[in-house]
PDB file of C-alpha atoms in Angstrom:
ATOM      1  CA  UNK A   1      15.640 -10.847   0.454  1.00 48.00           C
ATOM      2  CA  UNK A   2      15.667  -8.548   3.496  1.00 46.00           C
ATOM      3  CA  UNK A   3      15.758 -11.492   5.990  1.00 49.00           C
ATOM      4  CA  UNK A   4      18.707 -12.979   4.227  1.00 50.00           C
ATOM      5  CA  UNK A   5      20.533  -9.655   4.435  1.00 50.00           C
ATOM      6  CA  UNK A   6      20.175  -9.672   8.199  1.00 52.00           C
ATOM      7  CA  UNK A   7      21.023 -13.346   8.669  1.00 55.00           C
ATOM      8  CA  UNK A   8      24.220 -13.210   6.600  1.00 54.00           C
ATOM      9  CA  UNK A   9      26.248 -11.213   9.151  1.00 53.00           C
ATOM     10  CA  UNK A  10      25.089 -13.617  11.950  1.00 55.00           C
ATOM     11  CA  UNK A  11      26.254 -16.569   9.801  1.00 54.00           C
ATOM     12  CA  UNK A  12      29.605 -14.863   9.039  1.00 54.00           C
ATOM     13  CA  UNK A  13      30.100 -14.094  12.750  1.00 53.00           C
ATOM     14  CA  UNK A  14      29.332 -17.704  13.571  1.00 54.00           C
ATOM     15  CA  UNK A  15      32.010 -18.845  11.167  1.00 55.00           C
ATOM     16  CA  UNK A  16      34.541 -16.289  12.634  1.00 55.00           C
ATOM     17  CA  UNK A  17      33.739 -17.482  16.121  1.00 56.00           C
ATOM     18  CA  UNK A  18      35.360 -20.814  15.156  1.00 55.00           C
ATOM     19  CA  UNK A  19      38.681 -19.087  15.178  1.00 56.00           C
ATOM     20  CA  UNK A  20      38.527 -18.369  18.890  1.00 57.00           C
ATOM     21  CA  UNK A  21      38.917 -14.604  18.525  1.00 57.00           C
ATOM     22  CA  UNK A  22      35.887 -12.652  20.113  1.00 60.00           C
ATOM     23  CA  UNK A  23      37.150  -9.392  18.732  1.00 57.00           C
ATOM     24  CA  UNK A  24      37.159 -10.703  15.086  1.00 55.00           C
ATOM     25  CA  UNK A  25      33.708 -12.332  15.677  1.00 55.00           C
ATOM     26  CA  UNK A  26      32.198  -9.101  16.942  1.00 52.00           C
ATOM     27  CA  UNK A  27      33.921  -7.079  14.301  1.00 59.00           C
ATOM     28  CA  UNK A  28      32.561  -9.384  11.484  1.00 55.00           C
ATOM     29  CA  UNK A  29      29.167  -9.182  13.132  1.00 58.00           C
ATOM     30  CA  UNK A  30      29.052  -5.393  13.375  1.00 61.00           C
ATOM     31  CA  UNK A  31      30.603  -4.684   9.911  1.00 60.00           C
ATOM     32  CA  UNK A  32      28.246  -7.272   8.351  1.00 61.00           C
ATOM     33  CA  UNK A  33      25.159  -5.565   9.891  1.00 60.00           C
ATOM     34  CA  UNK A  34      26.399  -2.121   8.691  1.00 59.00           C
ATOM     35  CA  UNK A  35      26.784  -3.484   5.214  1.00 59.00           C
ATOM     36  CA  UNK A  36      23.326  -5.118   5.340  1.00 59.00           C
ATOM     37  CA  UNK A  37      21.752  -1.866   6.491  1.00 58.00           C
ATOM     38  CA  UNK A  38      23.403   0.009   3.519  1.00 61.00           C
ATOM     39  CA  UNK A  39      22.428  -2.717   0.986  1.00 62.00           C
ATOM     40  CA  UNK A  40      18.882  -3.163   2.322  1.00 67.00           C
ATOM     41  CA  UNK A  41      18.394   0.372   3.401  1.00 72.00           C
ATOM     42  CA  UNK A  42      15.099   0.727   1.481  1.00 80.00           C
ATOM     43  CA  UNK A  43      13.547  -2.213   3.405  1.00 78.00           C
ATOM     44  CA  UNK A  44      14.991  -0.956   6.723  1.00 78.00           C
ATOM     45  CA  UNK A  45      13.599   2.508   6.101  1.00 83.00           C
ATOM     46  CA  UNK A  46      10.226   1.124   5.033  1.00 87.00           C
ATOM     47  CA  UNK A  47      10.065  -1.036   8.131  1.00 86.00           C
ATOM     48  CA  UNK A  48      10.889   1.910  10.419  1.00 86.00           C
ATOM     49  CA  UNK A  49       8.625   4.307   8.500  1.00 89.00           C
ATOM     50  CA  UNK A  50       5.622   2.142   8.767  1.00 88.00           C
ATOM     51  CA  UNK A  51       6.038   1.710  12.510  1.00 90.00           C
ATOM     52  CA  UNK A  52       6.573   5.513  13.042  1.00 92.00           C
ATOM     53  CA  UNK A  53       3.516   6.203  10.749  1.00 91.00           C
ATOM     54  CA  UNK A  54       1.220   4.381  13.216  1.00 89.00           C
ATOM     55  CA  UNK A  55       1.960   7.031  15.811  1.00 93.00           C
ATOM     56  CA  UNK A  56       3.128  10.051  13.744  1.00 93.00           C
ATOM     57  CA  UNK A  57       1.812  10.158  10.182  1.00 93.00           C
ATOM     58  CA  UNK A  58       4.019  13.037   8.956  1.00 93.00           C
ATOM     59  CA  UNK A  59       7.196  11.695  10.384  1.00 94.00           C
ATOM     60  CA  UNK A  60       6.452   8.156   9.136  1.00 92.00           C
ATOM     61  CA  UNK A  61       5.670   9.451   5.589  1.00 93.00           C
ATOM     62  CA  UNK A  62       9.011  11.305   5.585  1.00 94.00           C
ATOM     63  CA  UNK A  63      10.935   8.059   6.490  1.00 92.00           C
ATOM     64  CA  UNK A  64       8.981   6.043   3.884  1.00 93.00           C
ATOM     65  CA  UNK A  65       9.759   8.840   1.390  1.00 93.00           C
ATOM     66  CA  UNK A  66      13.444   8.352   2.148  1.00 90.00           C
ATOM     67  CA  UNK A  67      13.017   4.691   1.401  1.00 91.00           C
ATOM     68  CA  UNK A  68      11.488   5.491  -1.883  1.00 92.00           C
ATOM     69  CA  UNK A  69      14.329   7.886  -2.827  1.00 91.00           C
ATOM     70  CA  UNK A  70      16.867   5.112  -2.398  1.00 88.00           C
ATOM     71  CA  UNK A  71      15.556   3.733  -5.703  1.00 87.00           C
ATOM     72  CA  UNK A  72      15.670   0.313  -4.144  1.00 86.00           C
ATOM     73  CA  UNK A  73      12.062   0.104  -2.815  1.00 88.00           C
ATOM     74  CA  UNK A  74      10.252  -2.939  -4.157  1.00 90.00           C
ATOM     75  CA  UNK A  75       7.150  -2.402  -6.212  1.00 94.00           C
ATOM     76  CA  UNK A  76       4.649  -3.667  -3.518  1.00 93.00           C
ATOM     77  CA  UNK A  77       6.065  -1.126  -1.057  1.00 93.00           C
ATOM     78  CA  UNK A  78       5.907   1.561  -3.757  1.00 95.00           C
ATOM     79  CA  UNK A  79       2.193   1.000  -3.954  1.00 95.00           C
ATOM     80  CA  UNK A  80       1.756   1.277  -0.226  1.00 94.00           C
ATOM     81  CA  UNK A  81       3.732   4.578  -0.286  1.00 95.00           C
ATOM     82  CA  UNK A  82       1.604   5.809  -3.249  1.00 96.00           C
ATOM     83  CA  UNK A  83      -1.599   5.074  -1.358  1.00 95.00           C
ATOM     84  CA  UNK A  84      -0.353   6.957   1.733  1.00 95.00           C
ATOM     85  CA  UNK A  85       0.582  10.065  -0.213  1.00 96.00           C
ATOM     86  CA  UNK A  86      -2.676   9.845  -2.178  1.00 96.00           C
ATOM     87  CA  UNK A  87      -4.456  10.186   1.140  1.00 92.00           C
ATOM     88  CA  UNK A  88      -2.380  13.298   1.720  1.00 93.00           C
ATOM     89  CA  UNK A  89      -3.627  14.752  -1.569  1.00 94.00           C
ATOM     90  CA  UNK A  90      -0.346  14.414  -3.450  1.00 96.00           C
ATOM     91  CA  UNK A  91      -2.154  13.123  -6.507  1.00 97.00           C
ATOM     92  CA  UNK A  92       0.375  13.649  -9.308  1.00 97.00           C
ATOM     93  CA  UNK A  93       3.153  12.101  -7.249  1.00 96.00           C
ATOM     94  CA  UNK A  94       0.967   9.168  -6.252  1.00 97.00           C
ATOM     95  CA  UNK A  95      -0.050   8.531  -9.819  1.00 97.00           C
ATOM     96  CA  UNK A  96       3.518   8.598 -11.064  1.00 97.00           C
ATOM     97  CA  UNK A  97       4.679   6.082  -8.353  1.00 96.00           C
ATOM     98  CA  UNK A  98       1.641   3.735  -9.134  1.00 97.00           C
ATOM     99  CA  UNK A  99       2.402   3.762 -12.873  1.00 96.00           C
ATOM    100  CA  UNK A 100       6.140   3.159 -12.366  1.00 95.00           C
ATOM    101  CA  UNK A 101       5.513   0.370  -9.803  1.00 95.00           C
ATOM    102  CA  UNK A 102       2.948  -1.439 -11.959  1.00 95.00           C
ATOM    103  CA  UNK A 103       5.281  -1.318 -14.981  1.00 94.00           C
ATOM    104  CA  UNK A 104       8.481  -2.241 -13.242  1.00 89.00           C
ATOM    105  CA  UNK A 105       6.751  -4.694 -10.903  1.00 87.00           C
ATOM    106  CA  UNK A 106       4.351  -6.255 -13.485  1.00 86.00           C
ATOM    107  CA  UNK A 107       5.828  -9.664 -13.040  1.00 90.00           C
ATOM    108  CA  UNK A 108       6.385  -9.608  -9.251  1.00 92.00           C
ATOM    109  CA  UNK A 109       3.064  -7.993  -8.204  1.00 95.00           C
ATOM    110  CA  UNK A 110       0.194 -10.240  -7.471  1.00 93.00           C
ATOM    111  CA  UNK A 111      -3.172  -9.762  -9.421  1.00 93.00           C
ATOM    112  CA  UNK A 112      -4.623  -8.386  -6.156  1.00 93.00           C
ATOM    113  CA  UNK A 113      -1.870  -5.840  -5.897  1.00 94.00           C
ATOM    114  CA  UNK A 114      -2.311  -4.762  -9.488  1.00 95.00           C
ATOM    115  CA  UNK A 115      -6.122  -4.367  -8.937  1.00 95.00           C
ATOM    116  CA  UNK A 116      -5.331  -2.398  -5.796  1.00 95.00           C
ATOM    117  CA  UNK A 117      -3.269  -0.090  -7.968  1.00 96.00           C
ATOM    118  CA  UNK A 118      -6.159   0.297 -10.308  1.00 97.00           C
ATOM    119  CA  UNK A 119      -8.398   1.048  -7.272  1.00 97.00           C
ATOM    120  CA  UNK A 120      -6.041   3.841  -6.291  1.00 96.00           C
ATOM    121  CA  UNK A 121      -6.076   5.159  -9.812  1.00 97.00           C
ATOM    122  CA  UNK A 122      -9.853   5.495  -9.525  1.00 97.00           C
ATOM    123  CA  UNK A 123      -9.495   7.346  -6.210  1.00 97.00           C
ATOM    124  CA  UNK A 124      -7.084   9.785  -7.939  1.00 97.00           C
ATOM    125  CA  UNK A 125      -9.661  10.270 -10.700  1.00 97.00           C
ATOM    126  CA  UNK A 126     -12.347  11.065  -8.095  1.00 97.00           C
ATOM    127  CA  UNK A 127     -10.132  13.422  -6.082  1.00 96.00           C
ATOM    128  CA  UNK A 128      -9.477  15.287  -9.428  1.00 97.00           C
ATOM    129  CA  UNK A 129     -13.257  15.880  -9.608  1.00 95.00           C
ATOM    130  CA  UNK A 130     -14.425  13.283 -12.094  1.00 97.00           C
ATOM    131  CA  UNK A 131     -16.674  11.054 -10.043  1.00 96.00           C
ATOM    132  CA  UNK A 132     -18.428   9.579 -13.172  1.00 97.00           C
ATOM    133  CA  UNK A 133     -15.042   8.322 -14.542  1.00 97.00           C
ATOM    134  CA  UNK A 134     -14.113   7.020 -11.114  1.00 97.00           C
ATOM    135  CA  UNK A 135     -17.351   5.035 -10.904  1.00 97.00           C
ATOM    136  CA  UNK A 136     -16.609   3.567 -14.273  1.00 97.00           C
ATOM    137  CA  UNK A 137     -13.074   2.540 -13.224  1.00 97.00           C
ATOM    138  CA  UNK A 138     -14.489   0.944 -10.039  1.00 97.00           C
ATOM    139  CA  UNK A 139     -17.277  -0.857 -11.961  1.00 97.00           C
ATOM    140  CA  UNK A 140     -14.670  -2.308 -14.294  1.00 97.00           C
ATOM    141  CA  UNK A 141     -12.827  -3.683 -11.177  1.00 97.00           C
ATOM    142  CA  UNK A 142     -16.092  -5.031  -9.835  1.00 96.00           C
ATOM    143  CA  UNK A 143     -16.672  -6.860 -13.115  1.00 96.00           C
ATOM    144  CA  UNK A 144     -13.343  -8.804 -12.722  1.00 95.00           C
ATOM    145  CA  UNK A 145     -14.207  -9.714  -9.157  1.00 93.00           C
ATOM    146  CA  UNK A 146     -12.078  -7.216  -7.158  1.00 94.00           C
ATOM    147  CA  UNK A 147     -13.359  -6.927  -3.614  1.00 93.00           C
ATOM    148  CA  UNK A 148     -12.178  -5.276  -0.385  1.00 93.00           C
ATOM    149  CA  UNK A 149     -13.895  -3.263   2.329  1.00 94.00           C
ATOM    150  CA  UNK A 150     -12.320  -0.097   0.939  1.00 93.00           C
ATOM    151  CA  UNK A 151     -13.625  -0.895  -2.538  1.00 95.00           C
ATOM    152  CA  UNK A 152     -17.193  -1.492  -1.330  1.00 96.00           C
ATOM    153  CA  UNK A 153     -17.110   1.646   0.760  1.00 95.00           C
ATOM    154  CA  UNK A 154     -15.680   3.853  -1.981  1.00 96.00           C
ATOM    155  CA  UNK A 155     -17.906   2.740  -4.843  1.00 97.00           C
ATOM    156  CA  UNK A 156     -20.964   2.816  -2.563  1.00 96.00           C
ATOM    157  CA  UNK A 157     -19.986   6.422  -1.489  1.00 96.00           C
ATOM    158  CA  UNK A 158     -19.542   7.427  -5.120  1.00 97.00           C
ATOM    159  CA  UNK A 159     -22.989   6.045  -6.041  1.00 97.00           C
ATOM    160  CA  UNK A 160     -24.564   8.042  -3.227  1.00 97.00           C
ATOM    161  CA  UNK A 161     -22.667  11.171  -4.223  1.00 96.00           C
ATOM    162  CA  UNK A 162     -23.856  10.673  -7.759  1.00 96.00           C
ATOM    163  CA  UNK A 163     -27.414  10.096  -6.638  1.00 96.00           C
ATOM    164  CA  UNK A 164     -27.502   6.511  -7.947  1.00 97.00           C
ATOM    165  CA  UNK A 165     -29.402   5.316  -4.835  1.00 96.00           C
ATOM    166  CA  UNK A 166     -30.539   1.954  -6.245  1.00 96.00           C
ATOM    167  CA  UNK A 167     -26.961   0.909  -7.100  1.00 97.00           C
ATOM    168  CA  UNK A 168     -25.775   2.322  -3.789  1.00 96.00           C
ATOM    169  CA  UNK A 169     -28.245   0.226  -1.797  1.00 96.00           C
ATOM    170  CA  UNK A 170     -27.484  -3.047  -3.679  1.00 97.00           C
ATOM    171  CA  UNK A 171     -23.768  -2.537  -3.346  1.00 96.00           C
ATOM    172  CA  UNK A 172     -23.990  -1.607   0.349  1.00 96.00           C
ATOM    173  CA  UNK A 173     -25.893  -4.747   1.123  1.00 96.00           C
ATOM    174  CA  UNK A 174     -23.211  -6.708  -0.606  1.00 96.00           C
ATOM    175  CA  UNK A 175     -20.481  -4.797   1.146  1.00 95.00           C
ATOM    176  CA  UNK A 176     -22.057  -5.387   4.579  1.00 95.00           C
ATOM    177  CA  UNK A 177     -22.449  -9.102   3.730  1.00 95.00           C
ATOM    178  CA  UNK A 178     -18.745  -9.135   2.625  1.00 95.00           C
ATOM    179  CA  UNK A 179     -17.621  -7.448   5.918  1.00 94.00           C
ATOM    180  CA  UNK A 180     -20.310  -6.760   8.521  1.00 92.00           C
ATOM    181  CA  UNK A 181     -17.925  -4.689  10.751  1.00 93.00           C
ATOM    182  CA  UNK A 182     -16.916  -2.263   7.953  1.00 91.00           C
ATOM    183  CA  UNK A 183     -18.260   1.136   9.204  1.00 93.00           C
ATOM    184  CA  UNK A 184     -18.238   2.763   5.734  1.00 93.00           C
ATOM    185  CA  UNK A 185     -20.362   0.022   4.125  1.00 93.00           C
ATOM    186  CA  UNK A 186     -22.773   0.093   7.074  1.00 94.00           C
ATOM    187  CA  UNK A 187     -22.978   3.892   6.842  1.00 95.00           C
ATOM    188  CA  UNK A 188     -23.562   3.619   3.002  1.00 95.00           C
ATOM    189  CA  UNK A 189     -26.333   1.115   3.620  1.00 95.00           C
ATOM    190  CA  UNK A 190     -28.098   3.415   6.053  1.00 95.00           C
ATOM    191  CA  UNK A 191     -27.669   6.376   3.782  1.00 95.00           C
ATOM    192  CA  UNK A 192     -28.941   4.399   0.780  1.00 95.00           C
ATOM    193  CA  UNK A 193     -32.134   3.378   2.823  1.00 95.00           C
ATOM    194  CA  UNK A 194     -32.707   6.977   3.810  1.00 94.00           C
ATOM    195  CA  UNK A 195     -32.426   8.184   0.214  1.00 92.00           C
TER     196      UNK A 195
END
């Protein structure tokens, strides 16, 4: 969708070039891009925000927030935004965005994206102080086959915090086998052996 929005002005300019008037060609090209930026502003802002976020988290989050406020951000990007603000401790806002995105985007989000949303809900539960409920939520995801380095690291850490050392050890072994370079799973494995 976003790529088409940026290719359309080029296509229109190409057609206008056939009339032999460079001023018209450039005019069509520039106006076309301005219209595309307005129509696809959520995608443009998201693209810019993610790039800025890598070097300046607060500034990047602000730009991504502007993308969200356009009301045109697609559900997958909404989930990314929700995760980023969750990391900042904005739990209620993150939960609202996750819930909206999974309802609106139910038919466009992949199963993996929907499970990642459930994973983030469990993180919200934990950050609100209910580690036991967060463990149950993550164990439910584990039962349906959800896996990622962040998942293994989080559930393993929760087991350690909850003094469930046997479960922590088994999950950490599996996590390291899943991704041997994941520092959190490796740390969880060492901590579980120590305990």
